[in-house]
Coordinates of C-alpha atoms in Angstrom, one line a residue:
X232 CA 0.0 0.0 0.0
X233 CA 1.3 3.5 -0.8
X234 CA 2.5 5.6 2.1
X235 CA 1.8 9.2 2.7
X236 CA 4.7 11.6 2.2
X237 CA 3.7 15.1 3.4
X238 CA 5.6 18.3 2.9
X239 CA 8.6 18.9 5.2
X240 CA 7.3 22.1 6.8
X241 CA 7.8 21.9 10.6
X242 CA 4.9 20.8 12.7
X243 CA 3.8 23.2 15.5
X244 CA 5.4 22.2 18.8
X245 CA 2.7 23.5 21.0
X246 CA -0.7 22.0 21.4
X247 CA -2.9 23.0 18.5
X248 CA -6.6 23.8 19.1
X249 CA -8.8 22.4 16.4
X250 CA -12.6 22.9 16.2
X251 CA -14.7 19.8 15.7
X252 CA -16.1 19.5 12.2
X253 CA -13.2 21.4 10.7
X254 CA -12.6 20.9 6.9
X255 CA -9.3 19.9 5.2
X256 CA -9.0 23.5 4.3
X257 CA -9.3 24.5 8.0
X258 CA -7.1 21.7 9.3
X259 CA -4.1 21.8 6.9
X260 CA -2.8 25.3 7.6
X261 CA -3.1 24.9 11.4
X262 CA -0.6 22.0 11.1
X263 CA 1.6 23.7 8.4
X264 CA 0.1 21.5 5.7
X265 CA -2.1 22.1 2.7
X266 CA -5.7 20.9 2.3
X267 CA -4.3 18.6 -0.4
X268 CA -2.0 16.9 2.1
X269 CA -5.0 16.2 4.4
X270 CA -7.1 14.8 1.5
X271 CA -4.3 12.6 0.1
X272 CA -3.5 11.1 3.5
X273 CA -7.2 10.3 4.3
X274 CA -7.6 8.8 0.8
X275 CA -4.8 6.3 1.5
X276 CA -6.7 5.4 4.7
X277 CA -9.8 4.6 2.6
X278 CA -11.6 7.9 3.4
X279 CA -12.7 10.0 0.4
X280 CA -13.2 13.6 1.4
X281 CA -13.4 17.0 -0.3
X282 CA -11.6 20.2 0.8
X283 CA -14.8 21.7 2.2
X284 CA -16.3 18.5 3.8
X285 CA -16.4 18.4 7.7
X286 CA -14.0 15.9 9.1
X287 CA -14.8 13.5 11.9
X288 CA -12.8 13.6 15.2
X289 CA -11.1 10.4 14.3
X290 CA -10.0 11.8 10.9
X291 CA -8.5 14.9 12.5
X292 CA -6.7 12.9 15.2
X293 CA -5.4 10.3 12.7
X294 CA -3.8 13.0 10.5
X295 CA -2.3 14.8 13.6
X296 CA -0.9 11.5 14.9
X297 CA 0.7 10.8 11.5
X298 CA 2.5 14.2 11.8
X299 CA 3.3 13.7 15.5
X300 CA 1.3 16.9 16.3
X301 CA -0.6 17.3 19.6
X302 CA -4.1 18.6 19.1
X303 CA -7.0 19.4 21.3
X304 CA -10.5 19.2 19.8
X305 CA -13.0 21.8 21.0
X306 CA -16.6 22.6 20.1
X307 CA -17.2 25.2 17.3
X308 CA -16.9 28.6 18.9
X309 CA -15.2 27.4 22.1
X310 CA -11.8 28.8 21.1
X311 CA -13.3 32.2 20.2
X312 CA -15.2 32.2 23.5
X313 CA -11.9 31.4 25.4
X314 CA -10.2 34.3 23.6
X315 CA -13.0 36.7 24.5
X316 CA -12.9 35.7 28.2
X317 CA -9.1 36.1 28.4
X318 CA -9.4 39.5 26.7
X319 CA -12.3 40.9 28.7
X320 CA -11.5 39.4 32.1
X321 CA -7.7 39.4 32.1
X322 CA -7.5 41.6 35.2
X323 CA -10.1 39.5 37.1
X324 CA -8.2 36.3 36.6
X325 CA -5.0 37.6 38.2
X326 CA -4.1 36.1 41.5
X327 CA -5.9 37.9 44.4
X328 CA -3.7 39.8 46.8
X329 CA -4.1 38.1 50.2
X330 CA -4.3 41.5 51.9
X331 CA -7.7 42.0 50.1
X332 CA -9.2 38.7 51.5
X333 CA -12.0 39.0 54.0
X334 CA -14.0 36.3 55.9
X335 CA -17.3 35.5 54.1
X336 CA -20.5 33.9 55.3
X337 CA -20.8 30.1 54.7
X338 CA -23.2 28.7 52.1
X339 CA -25.1 25.8 53.5
X340 CA -27.3 23.1 51.8
X341 CA -29.7 20.9 53.7
X342 CA -30.0 17.3 52.5
X343 CA -31.6 14.0 53.7
X344 CA -34.3 11.5 53.2
X345 CA -37.8 12.6 52.3
X346 CA -40.1 13.2 55.3
X347 CA -37.2 13.5 57.7
X348 CA -38.0 17.2 58.4
X349 CA -35.7 19.2 56.0
X350 CA -38.4 21.8 55.2
X351 CA -39.6 22.3 58.7
X352 CA -36.0 22.6 59.9
X353 CA -35.3 25.4 57.3
X354 CA -38.5 27.2 58.5
X355 CA -37.3 27.1 62.1
X356 CA -33.9 28.5 61.1
X357 CA -35.7 31.3 59.3
X358 CA -37.7 32.1 62.4
X359 CA -34.5 32.0 64.5
X360 CA -33.2 34.9 62.4
X361 CA -32.8 37.6 65.1
X362 CA -32.3 40.3 62.5
X363 CA -35.5 39.7 60.6
X364 CA -37.4 39.7 64.0
X365 CA -40.3 37.8 62.6
X366 CA -41.1 34.2 62.0
X367 CA -40.7 33.3 58.4
X368 CA -39.8 36.8 57.4
X369 CA -39.3 35.8 53.8
X370 CA -41.6 37.4 51.3
X371 CA -39.8 36.4 48.1
X372 CA -38.6 32.9 47.1
X373 CA -35.2 33.4 45.5
X374 CA -33.7 29.9 45.9
X375 CA -31.7 30.9 48.9
X376 CA -31.9 33.1 52.0
X377 CA -29.5 34.6 54.6
X378 CA -29.9 34.7 58.4
X379 CA -27.7 36.2 61.0
X380 CA -26.9 34.4 64.2
X381 CA -24.9 36.2 67.0
X382 CA -23.5 38.6 64.5
X383 CA -22.5 35.9 61.9
X384 CA -24.5 35.8 58.6
X385 CA -25.2 32.3 57.2
X386 CA -26.6 31.7 53.7
X387 CA -28.9 28.7 53.2
X388 CA -29.6 27.3 49.7
X389 CA -33.4 26.8 49.8
X390 CA -33.5 23.9 47.4
X391 CA -33.3 20.8 49.6
X392 CA -32.4 17.6 47.9
X393 CA -29.4 16.1 46.4
X394 CA -30.7 16.2 42.8
X395 CA -30.3 20.0 42.5
X396 CA -27.1 19.9 44.5
X397 CA -25.5 17.3 42.2
X398 CA -26.9 18.8 39.0
X399 CA -25.1 22.1 39.9
X400 CA -21.9 20.2 40.7
X401 CA -22.1 18.4 37.4
X402 CA -22.0 21.8 35.7
X403 CA -18.8 22.8 37.6
X404 CA -20.6 24.9 40.2
X405 CA -19.0 24.4 43.6
X406 CA -21.5 26.5 45.6
X407 CA -21.9 24.7 48.9
X408 CA -19.4 25.1 51.8
X409 CA -21.2 22.9 54.4
X410 CA -23.9 20.2 54.1
X411 CA -26.5 19.7 56.9
X412 CA -27.6 16.0 56.8
X413 CA -31.0 15.6 58.4
X414 CA -31.7 12.1 59.8
X415 CA -34.9 11.3 61.7
X416 CA -34.2 9.8 65.1
X417 CA -37.1 7.4 64.7
X418 CA -36.5 6.2 61.2
X419 CA -32.7 6.2 61.1
X420 CA -30.5 6.1 58.0
X421 CA -32.6 5.4 54.8
X422 CA -31.7 4.9 51.1
X423 CA -32.0 8.7 50.3
X424 CA -29.8 9.4 53.4
X425 CA -27.1 7.2 52.0
X426 CA -27.4 8.9 48.6
X427 CA -27.1 12.3 50.3
X428 CA -24.0 11.2 52.2
X429 CA -22.3 10.0 49.0
X430 CA -23.2 13.2 47.2
X431 CA -21.8 15.3 50.0
X432 CA -18.6 13.2 50.1
X433 CA -18.2 13.5 46.3
X434 CA -18.3 17.3 46.7
X435 CA -15.7 17.0 49.5
X436 CA -17.5 19.4 51.8
X437 CA -17.9 19.1 55.6
X438 CA -21.0 17.4 56.9
X439 CA -22.9 18.3 60.0
X440 CA -25.6 15.8 61.0
X441 CA -28.9 17.1 62.4
X442 CA -30.6 14.2 64.3
X443 CA -34.2 15.4 64.0
X444 CA -37.4 14.3 65.7
X445 CA -35.8 13.6 69.1
X446 CA -39.1 14.5 70.7
X447 CA -40.8 11.3 69.5
X448 CA -41.3 8.3 71.8
X449 CA -39.6 5.9 69.4
X450 CA -36.6 8.2 68.8
X451 CA -33.2 6.4 69.2
X452 CA -30.4 8.9 68.5
X453 CA -27.7 6.3 69.4
X454 CA -29.0 3.9 66.7
X455 CA -28.7 6.7 64.2
X456 CA -25.2 7.5 65.2
X457 CA -24.3 3.8 64.9
X458 CA -25.7 3.7 61.4
X459 CA -23.9 6.8 60.4
X460 CA -20.6 5.3 61.7
X461 CA -21.1 2.4 59.2
X462 CA -20.9 5.1 56.4
X463 CA -17.7 6.6 57.8
X464 CA -19.4 9.5 59.6
X465 CA -18.1 8.8 63.1
X466 CA -19.6 11.3 65.6
X467 CA -17.2 13.4 67.7
X468 CA -18.7 11.8 70.9
X469 CA -17.4 8.4 69.6
X470 CA -13.9 9.7 68.8
X471 CA -14.6 10.7 65.2
X472 CA -14.7 14.1 63.5
X473 CA -18.4 14.3 62.4
X474 CA -20.5 16.9 64.3
X475 CA -23.9 15.6 65.3
X476 CA -26.6 17.8 66.8
X477 CA -29.8 16.5 68.3
X478 CA -32.8 18.7 67.2
X479 CA -36.5 18.8 67.0
X480 CA -37.8 21.1 64.3
X481 CA -41.3 20.5 65.5
X482 CA -40.6 21.5 69.2
X483 CA -37.9 24.1 68.1
X484 CA -35.2 22.3 70.1
X485 CA -31.5 22.4 69.3
X486 CA -31.8 24.9 66.5
X487 CA -29.4 27.3 68.3
X488 CA -26.9 24.5 68.8
X489 CA -27.0 23.7 65.1
X490 CA -26.4 27.3 64.1
X491 CA -23.5 27.5 66.5
X492 CA -21.9 24.4 65.0
X493 CA -22.3 25.9 61.5
X494 CA -20.4 29.0 62.6
X495 CA -17.7 26.9 64.2
X496 CA -17.2 24.8 61.1
X497 CA -17.1 27.9 58.9
X498 CA -14.4 29.4 61.2
X499 CA -12.3 26.2 60.9
X500 CA -12.7 26.2 57.1
X501 CA -11.4 29.8 57.0
X502 CA -13.8 30.8 54.2
X503 CA -12.4 34.0 52.6
X504 CA -12.9 36.0 49.4
X505 CA -12.5 39.6 48.3
X506 CA -15.4 42.0 48.3
X507 CA -13.5 44.3 45.9
X508 CA -13.6 44.2 42.1
X509 CA -16.1 43.0 39.6
X510 CA -18.5 40.3 40.9
X511 CA -18.7 36.7 39.9
X512 CA -20.8 33.9 41.2
X513 CA -23.3 31.1 40.4
X514 CA -26.9 31.0 39.1
X515 CA -29.1 29.0 41.4
X516 CA -32.3 29.1 39.3
X517 CA -33.9 31.2 36.7
X518 CA -37.3 31.7 35.0
X519 CA -39.3 34.0 32.8
X520 CA -41.8 35.9 34.9
X521 CA -44.8 37.8 33.5
X522 CA -44.3 41.5 34.0
X523 CA -40.7 41.1 35.2
X524 CA -39.0 39.3 32.3
X525 CA -36.0 37.0 32.9
X526 CA -35.3 36.7 36.6
X527 CA -32.3 34.8 37.9
X528 CA -31.5 33.9 41.6
X529 CA -27.8 34.0 42.1
X530 CA -25.2 33.8 44.9
X531 CA -22.3 36.2 44.7
X532 CA -19.0 34.4 45.4
X533 CA -16.4 37.2 44.8
X534 CA -16.6 40.9 44.4
X535 CA -19.7 43.0 44.9
X536 CA -22.6 43.0 42.4
X537 CA -24.2 46.4 41.9
X538 CA -27.3 47.8 40.1
X539 CA -26.2 49.0 36.6
X540 CA -23.4 46.4 36.2
X541 CA -23.1 44.7 32.8
X542 CA -23.5 40.9 33.5
X543 CA -23.2 37.6 31.5
X544 CA -24.1 34.1 32.5
X545 CA -24.0 31.3 30.0
X546 CA -25.6 32.7 26.8
X547 CA -27.6 35.2 28.8
X548 CA -26.3 38.8 29.1
X549 CA -27.7 42.2 30.1
X550 CA -27.5 45.1 32.6
X551 CA -28.6 44.7 36.2
X552 CA -31.8 46.7 36.4
X553 CA -32.7 45.6 39.9
X554 CA -31.4 43.5 42.8
X555 CA -34.0 42.0 45.1
X556 CA -33.0 40.3 48.4
X557 CA -34.6 37.4 50.2
X558 CA -37.0 39.8 52.0
X559 CA -38.3 41.1 48.7
X560 CA -36.6 44.4 49.3
X561 CA -34.7 46.2 46.4
X562 CA -31.0 46.7 47.3
X563 CA -28.2 48.6 45.6
X564 CA -25.4 46.1 46.0
X565 CA -24.8 42.5 47.0
X566 CA -21.5 41.5 48.7
X567 CA -20.0 37.9 48.7
X568 CA -22.2 35.0 49.8
X569 CA -25.3 37.2 49.4
X570 CA -28.3 35.5 47.6
X571 CA -30.3 37.9 45.4
X572 CA -32.6 38.0 42.4
X573 CA -31.3 39.8 39.3
X574 CA -33.5 41.5 36.8
X575 CA -32.2 42.6 33.4
X576 CA -30.9 39.4 31.7
X577 CA -31.7 39.0 27.9
X578 CA -33.0 35.4 28.7
X579 CA -33.1 33.1 31.7
X580 CA -29.6 31.6 32.2
X581 CA -29.3 27.9 33.3
X582 CA -28.9 26.7 36.9
X583 CA -25.2 26.2 37.6
X584 CA -24.0 28.8 35.1
X585 CA -21.2 31.1 36.3
X586 CA -22.1 34.8 36.1
X587 CA -19.5 37.5 35.7
X588 CA -19.6 41.2 35.5
X589 CA -18.0 42.8 32.4
X590 CA -16.7 46.3 32.2
X591 CA -19.4 47.3 29.7
X592 CA -22.6 45.8 28.3
X593 CA -21.1 45.4 24.8
X594 CA -18.5 42.9 26.2
X595 CA -21.2 40.9 28.0
X596 CA -23.3 40.8 24.9
X597 CA -20.3 39.7 22.7
X598 CA -19.6 36.8 25.1
X599 CA -23.3 35.8 25.5
X600 CA -23.8 35.8 21.7
X601 CA -20.6 33.8 21.1
X602 CA -21.8 31.2 23.6
X603 CA -25.3 31.1 22.1
X604 CA -23.8 30.4 18.7
X605 CA -21.6 27.6 20.1
X606 CA -24.6 26.0 21.9
X607 CA -26.6 26.1 18.7
X608 CA -23.9 24.6 16.6
X609 CA -22.5 22.0 19.0
X610 CA -25.5 21.2 21.2
X611 CA -25.0 22.3 24.8
X612 CA -24.0 19.5 27.2
X613 CA -22.7 20.8 30.6
X614 CA -19.1 19.8 31.2
X615 CA -18.5 17.4 34.1
X616 CA -16.3 18.4 36.9
X617 CA -13.7 15.8 38.0
X618 CA -13.7 16.8 41.7
X619 CA -12.6 13.3 42.7
X620 CA -10.2 12.7 39.9
X621 CA -10.6 9.1 38.7
X622 CA -10.1 7.2 35.5
X623 CA -12.7 5.6 33.2
X624 CA -12.5 1.8 32.8
X625 CA -11.2 2.3 29.3
X626 CA -8.4 4.6 30.4
X627 CA -7.3 2.6 33.5
X628 CA -4.3 0.7 31.9
X629 CA -3.0 3.8 30.2
X630 CA -2.9 5.7 33.5
X631 CA -1.1 2.7 35.2
X632 CA 1.5 2.6 32.4
X633 CA 2.3 6.3 33.0
X634 CA 3.4 5.2 36.5
X635 CA 0.4 7.0 38.1
X636 CA -1.7 5.5 40.8
X637 CA -5.0 5.1 39.1
X638 CA -8.3 5.6 41.0
X639 CA -11.4 4.1 39.5
X640 CA -14.5 5.8 40.9
X641 CA -17.5 3.4 40.9
X642 CA -21.2 3.7 41.5
X643 CA -22.4 0.2 42.3
X644 CA -26.1 -0.8 42.1
X645 CA -27.4 -4.4 42.8
X646 CA -30.7 -6.2 43.0
X647 CA -30.5 -7.1 46.7
X648 CA -28.3 -6.1 49.7
X649 CA -26.5 -9.5 49.8
X650 CA -25.4 -9.2 46.1
X651 CA -24.3 -5.6 46.8
X652 CA -22.0 -6.7 49.7
X653 CA -20.7 -9.7 47.8
X654 CA -19.8 -7.7 44.7
X655 CA -18.2 -4.9 46.9
X656 CA -16.0 -7.4 48.8
X657 CA -15.0 -9.1 45.5
X658 CA -14.0 -5.8 43.9
X659 CA -12.0 -4.7 46.9
X660 CA -9.8 -7.8 46.5
X661 CA -8.8 -6.6 43.1
X662 CA -7.2 -3.5 44.5
X663 CA -3.4 -3.2 44.0
X664 CA -0.8 -0.6 44.9
X665 CA -1.2 1.1 41.5
X666 CA -5.0 0.8 41.2
X667 CA -7.4 2.0 43.9
X668 CA -11.2 1.6 43.9
X669 CA -13.4 4.4 45.3
X670 CA -17.1 3.6 45.8
X671 CA -18.8 7.0 45.3
X672 CA -22.2 5.4 45.9
X673 CA -23.6 1.9 46.6
X674 CA -27.2 1.1 46.6
X675 CA -30.0 -1.5 45.9
X676 CA -32.4 -1.0 43.0
X677 CA -32.4 0.0 39.4
X678 CA -30.0 2.6 37.9
X679 CA -31.6 6.0 38.1
X680 CA -31.1 9.5 36.7
X681 CA -29.8 10.5 40.1
X682 CA -27.1 7.8 39.7
X683 CA -26.2 9.1 36.3
X684 CA -26.0 12.7 37.6
X685 CA -23.7 11.7 40.4
X686 CA -21.5 9.6 38.0
X687 CA -21.1 12.7 35.8
X688 CA -20.3 15.0 38.7
X689 CA -17.7 12.6 40.2
X690 CA -16.3 11.1 37.0
X691 CA -17.5 7.6 38.0
X692 CA -18.3 4.4 36.1
X693 CA -21.7 2.9 36.9
X694 CA -21.7 -0.9 37.5
X695 CA -25.0 -2.6 37.7
X696 CA -25.4 -6.2 39.0
X697 CA -28.7 -7.8 38.1
X698 CA -30.2 -4.3 37.6
X699 CA -30.8 -2.1 34.6
X700 CA -31.1 1.6 33.8
X701 CA -34.6 2.7 32.7
X702 CA -35.1 4.5 29.3
X703 CA -34.6 8.0 30.7
X704 CA -31.5 7.0 32.6
X705 CA -30.0 5.3 29.4
X706 CA -30.7 8.4 27.4
X707 CA -29.2 10.7 30.0
X708 CA -26.1 8.5 30.3
X709 CA -25.6 8.6 26.5
X710 CA -26.0 12.3 26.4
X711 CA -23.6 13.1 29.3
X712 CA -21.1 10.5 28.2
X713 CA -21.4 8.4 31.4
X714 CA -20.2 4.8 31.2
X715 CA -22.8 2.3 32.4
X716 CA -21.9 -1.4 32.5
X717 CA -24.4 -4.1 33.6
X718 CA -23.7 -7.7 34.5
X719 CA -25.6 -10.8 35.6
X720 CA -22.6 -13.0 36.4
X721 CA -20.2 -11.9 39.1
X722 CA -17.1 -13.5 37.7
X723 CA -17.7 -11.7 34.4
X724 CA -17.8 -8.4 36.2
X725 CA -14.5 -9.2 38.0
X726 CA -12.9 -10.5 34.8
X727 CA -13.7 -7.2 33.0
X728 CA -12.3 -5.1 35.8
X729 CA -9.1 -7.2 36.1
X730 CA -8.7 -7.1 32.3
X731 CA -9.0 -3.3 32.3
X732 CA -6.1 -3.2 34.8
X733 CA -4.0 -5.3 32.5
X734 CA -5.0 -3.4 29.4
X735 CA -6.6 -6.6 28.0
X736 CA -10.3 -5.7 27.9
X737 CA -12.2 -8.2 25.7
X738 CA -14.4 -7.0 22.8
X739 CA -17.4 -4.9 24.0
X740 CA -20.8 -6.3 23.4
X741 CA -23.0 -3.3 22.6
X742 CA -26.5 -4.0 23.7
X743 CA -29.3 -2.5 21.7
X744 CA -32.7 -2.2 23.4
X745 CA -35.1 -2.9 20.6
X746 CA -38.4 -2.5 22.4
X747 CA -40.1 -1.7 25.8
X748 CA -43.6 -2.7 26.8
X749 CA -45.4 -2.0 30.1
X750 CA -47.7 -4.7 31.6
X751 CA -51.1 -3.1 32.0
X752 CA -53.2 -6.2 32.8
X753 CA -52.5 -9.9 33.4
X754 CA -54.8 -12.6 31.9
X755 CA -54.9 -16.2 33.1
X756 CA -55.6 -18.6 30.2
X757 CA -56.4 -22.3 31.0
X758 CA -53.6 -24.7 29.8
X759 CA -51.5 -21.8 28.6
X760 CA -50.9 -19.8 31.8
X761 CA -50.4 -16.0 32.3
X762 CA -50.6 -13.7 29.3
X763 CA -49.4 -10.1 29.8
X764 CA -51.7 -7.4 28.3
X765 CA -49.1 -4.8 27.4
X766 CA -48.7 -1.3 25.9
X767 CA -45.6 -0.9 23.7
X768 CA -43.9 2.3 25.0
X769 CA -40.8 2.4 22.8
X770 CA -39.3 0.6 19.7
X771 CA -40.7 -2.7 18.4
X772 CA -41.6 -5.9 20.2
X773 CA -40.8 -8.9 18.0
X774 CA -41.8 -12.5 18.6
X775 CA -38.8 -14.7 19.4
X776 CA -36.8 -11.7 20.7
X777 CA -34.4 -12.0 23.7
X778 CA -36.3 -10.5 26.6
X779 CA -35.7 -9.2 30.1
X780 CA -38.4 -8.8 32.8
X781 CA -37.9 -5.7 35.0
X782 CA -39.7 -4.8 38.2
X783 CA -38.6 -1.3 39.5
X784 CA -35.4 -1.6 37.5
X785 CA -34.4 -5.0 38.9
X786 CA -34.0 -7.9 36.5
X787 CA -36.2 -10.7 37.8
X788 CA -36.3 -13.0 34.7
X789 CA -34.7 -13.5 31.3
X790 CA -35.9 -15.6 28.4
X791 CA -37.8 -15.3 25.1
X792 CA -41.2 -14.2 23.8
X793 CA -43.2 -17.3 22.8
X794 CA -46.4 -15.7 21.7
X795 CA -47.3 -12.2 20.5
X796 CA -50.9 -11.2 19.6
X797 CA -52.8 -8.1 18.5
X798 CA -56.4 -8.7 19.7
X799 CA -57.1 -12.4 18.6
X800 CA -54.5 -12.5 15.8
X801 CA -50.9 -13.7 16.0
X802 CA -48.4 -10.9 15.2
X803 CA -44.8 -11.0 14.2
X804 CA -44.1 -7.6 15.7
X805 CA -45.9 -4.8 17.4
X806 CA -44.9 -1.1 17.1
X807 CA -44.7 1.6 19.8
X808 CA -48.1 3.1 20.6
X809 CA -50.0 -0.2 20.2
X810 CA -51.4 -2.7 22.7
X811 CA -50.6 -6.4 22.5
X812 CA -50.7 -9.7 24.4
X813 CA -47.3 -11.3 25.3
X814 CA -46.6 -14.8 26.4
X815 CA -43.3 -15.7 27.9
X816 CA -41.4 -19.0 27.7
X817 CA -41.5 -20.1 31.3
X818 CA -42.4 -17.2 33.5
X819 CA -45.8 -16.7 35.2
X820 CA -45.3 -14.2 38.0
X821 CA -46.6 -11.2 36.1
X822 CA -47.8 -8.0 37.7
X823 CA -49.2 -4.7 36.5
X824 CA -46.5 -2.1 36.0
X825 CA -43.8 -4.6 35.2
X826 CA -41.6 -3.8 32.2
X827 CA -40.8 -6.2 29.4
X828 CA -37.6 -5.2 27.6
X829 CA -36.4 -6.8 24.3
X830 CA -32.8 -6.5 23.2
X831 CA -30.1 -7.6 20.7
X832 CA -26.3 -7.9 21.3
X833 CA -23.7 -6.8 18.8
X834 CA -19.9 -7.3 19.3
X835 CA -17.7 -4.3 18.8
X836 CA -14.0 -5.2 18.5
X837 CA -11.7 -2.9 20.4
X838 CA -9.3 -0.8 18.4

């Protein structure tokens, strides 16, 4: 086969930024080559392209590798956006003079299991606000509010729940300084409590435990502390470093102790920033309000935001027309850690967007429009933060070869608690000096959207044992680039992980879900057995297909479809949107709401 002999012009020594979808005409000059060089090389690789045809990522990387050039692929418009930010905010990005640093109020998020008293606790903290002087002195919901306790202001994010917390982390927004974990003294640690613990740990922020409902007869705070210790939250009273405060939101007990502990932790953390200079911070939430236009709730992290400032957040830009505090009062300026509503954006920004103040409105508009163009061209997927570091399964061996200690972050889901513990112990035995496993979250049940969000935020791989992601979780994982691997045989799971460590992963079997049907009614037919009356929700259900039976995301049976009917007639296949009757080979325990999932497997050899 003929070889490619390019021109002898020197290849750039520095990393070259190339936009995705570049043409041969764009790519060649950036690497000191002509468009013809690119076209001839790709032709020898069996790819016929023209000078103005968009090239795939693989084509660009292949040509760069042939030249020995180092390239970084970016979304269209990303390079232009980076240049604008560097130009307009050059002074802001300089290192802050330590003499300008001042203590700032802590930003606190309350998390925990549903019905454990998060909302009532927040209400009690509001009414303990000695400055407001009135119970619930909040007239405007702005996603956060600030109280003052013994001369110390504290900002609470008023969006309880780990979903919002993790969604913002996944977009790179590290807003929270302290997490309050609410656990009911009568219920103890529940599945959502464990999720909240893991989300807080992934964010690497201090956790204060509020043991709530201590006024109840069945309350057992010691049992709660014992359960928390099992999750590496050992209370100070037991020799650990986790602060635990007994409270009763209903009886208004222990609230002052909790606030004191927040102030104490904030002092230990030495939270500081500068109130000087142009403001920057994070958008908590935003919406379009009738009569007010785009309204964004934000928290200022650095500098002071003032009415009249030019502002940009994501693709939204504008001039600050008004600032409204958590009491519904208009204010002229907002210092660090202050939550306010901002009026004046061109459109509602997204939650988690960083906002920055530009020196003039034209600059804010230029950046906003550049981002809007990039989002339209590339499709906007928030970038994941890699707060915990971690390698993907595919990249594990490469990291080991570089002599680095590779950490594989895992989210492990299984069908039952016994399986979960067995898989965990088996995986721990695979750890070596150069490969560490970090379990970001472990739980029982199907793979959910919350798991996918946490995996993106913590750069983790999701491992499912005898469980499956539902359709929405699958779609979210594909969109966000989260790796999900499911297994039904434990030795196969261990084999894959060990092979990844040795750089010998076997060919991937890509599984294609071909159809999904929901059981609406079960019919018992003499001599035949149970027939599932189903509604096809997605894809096509075909007779003879491989099939999985799911109940709340857990695989309870695998087999094949033996009979498929539309009304009284046999059918070869049934499309989405239609009803049908499905008979399964040897399974009779059918229930309304179960999911029948058909699938095919296709082998993809590794390159």
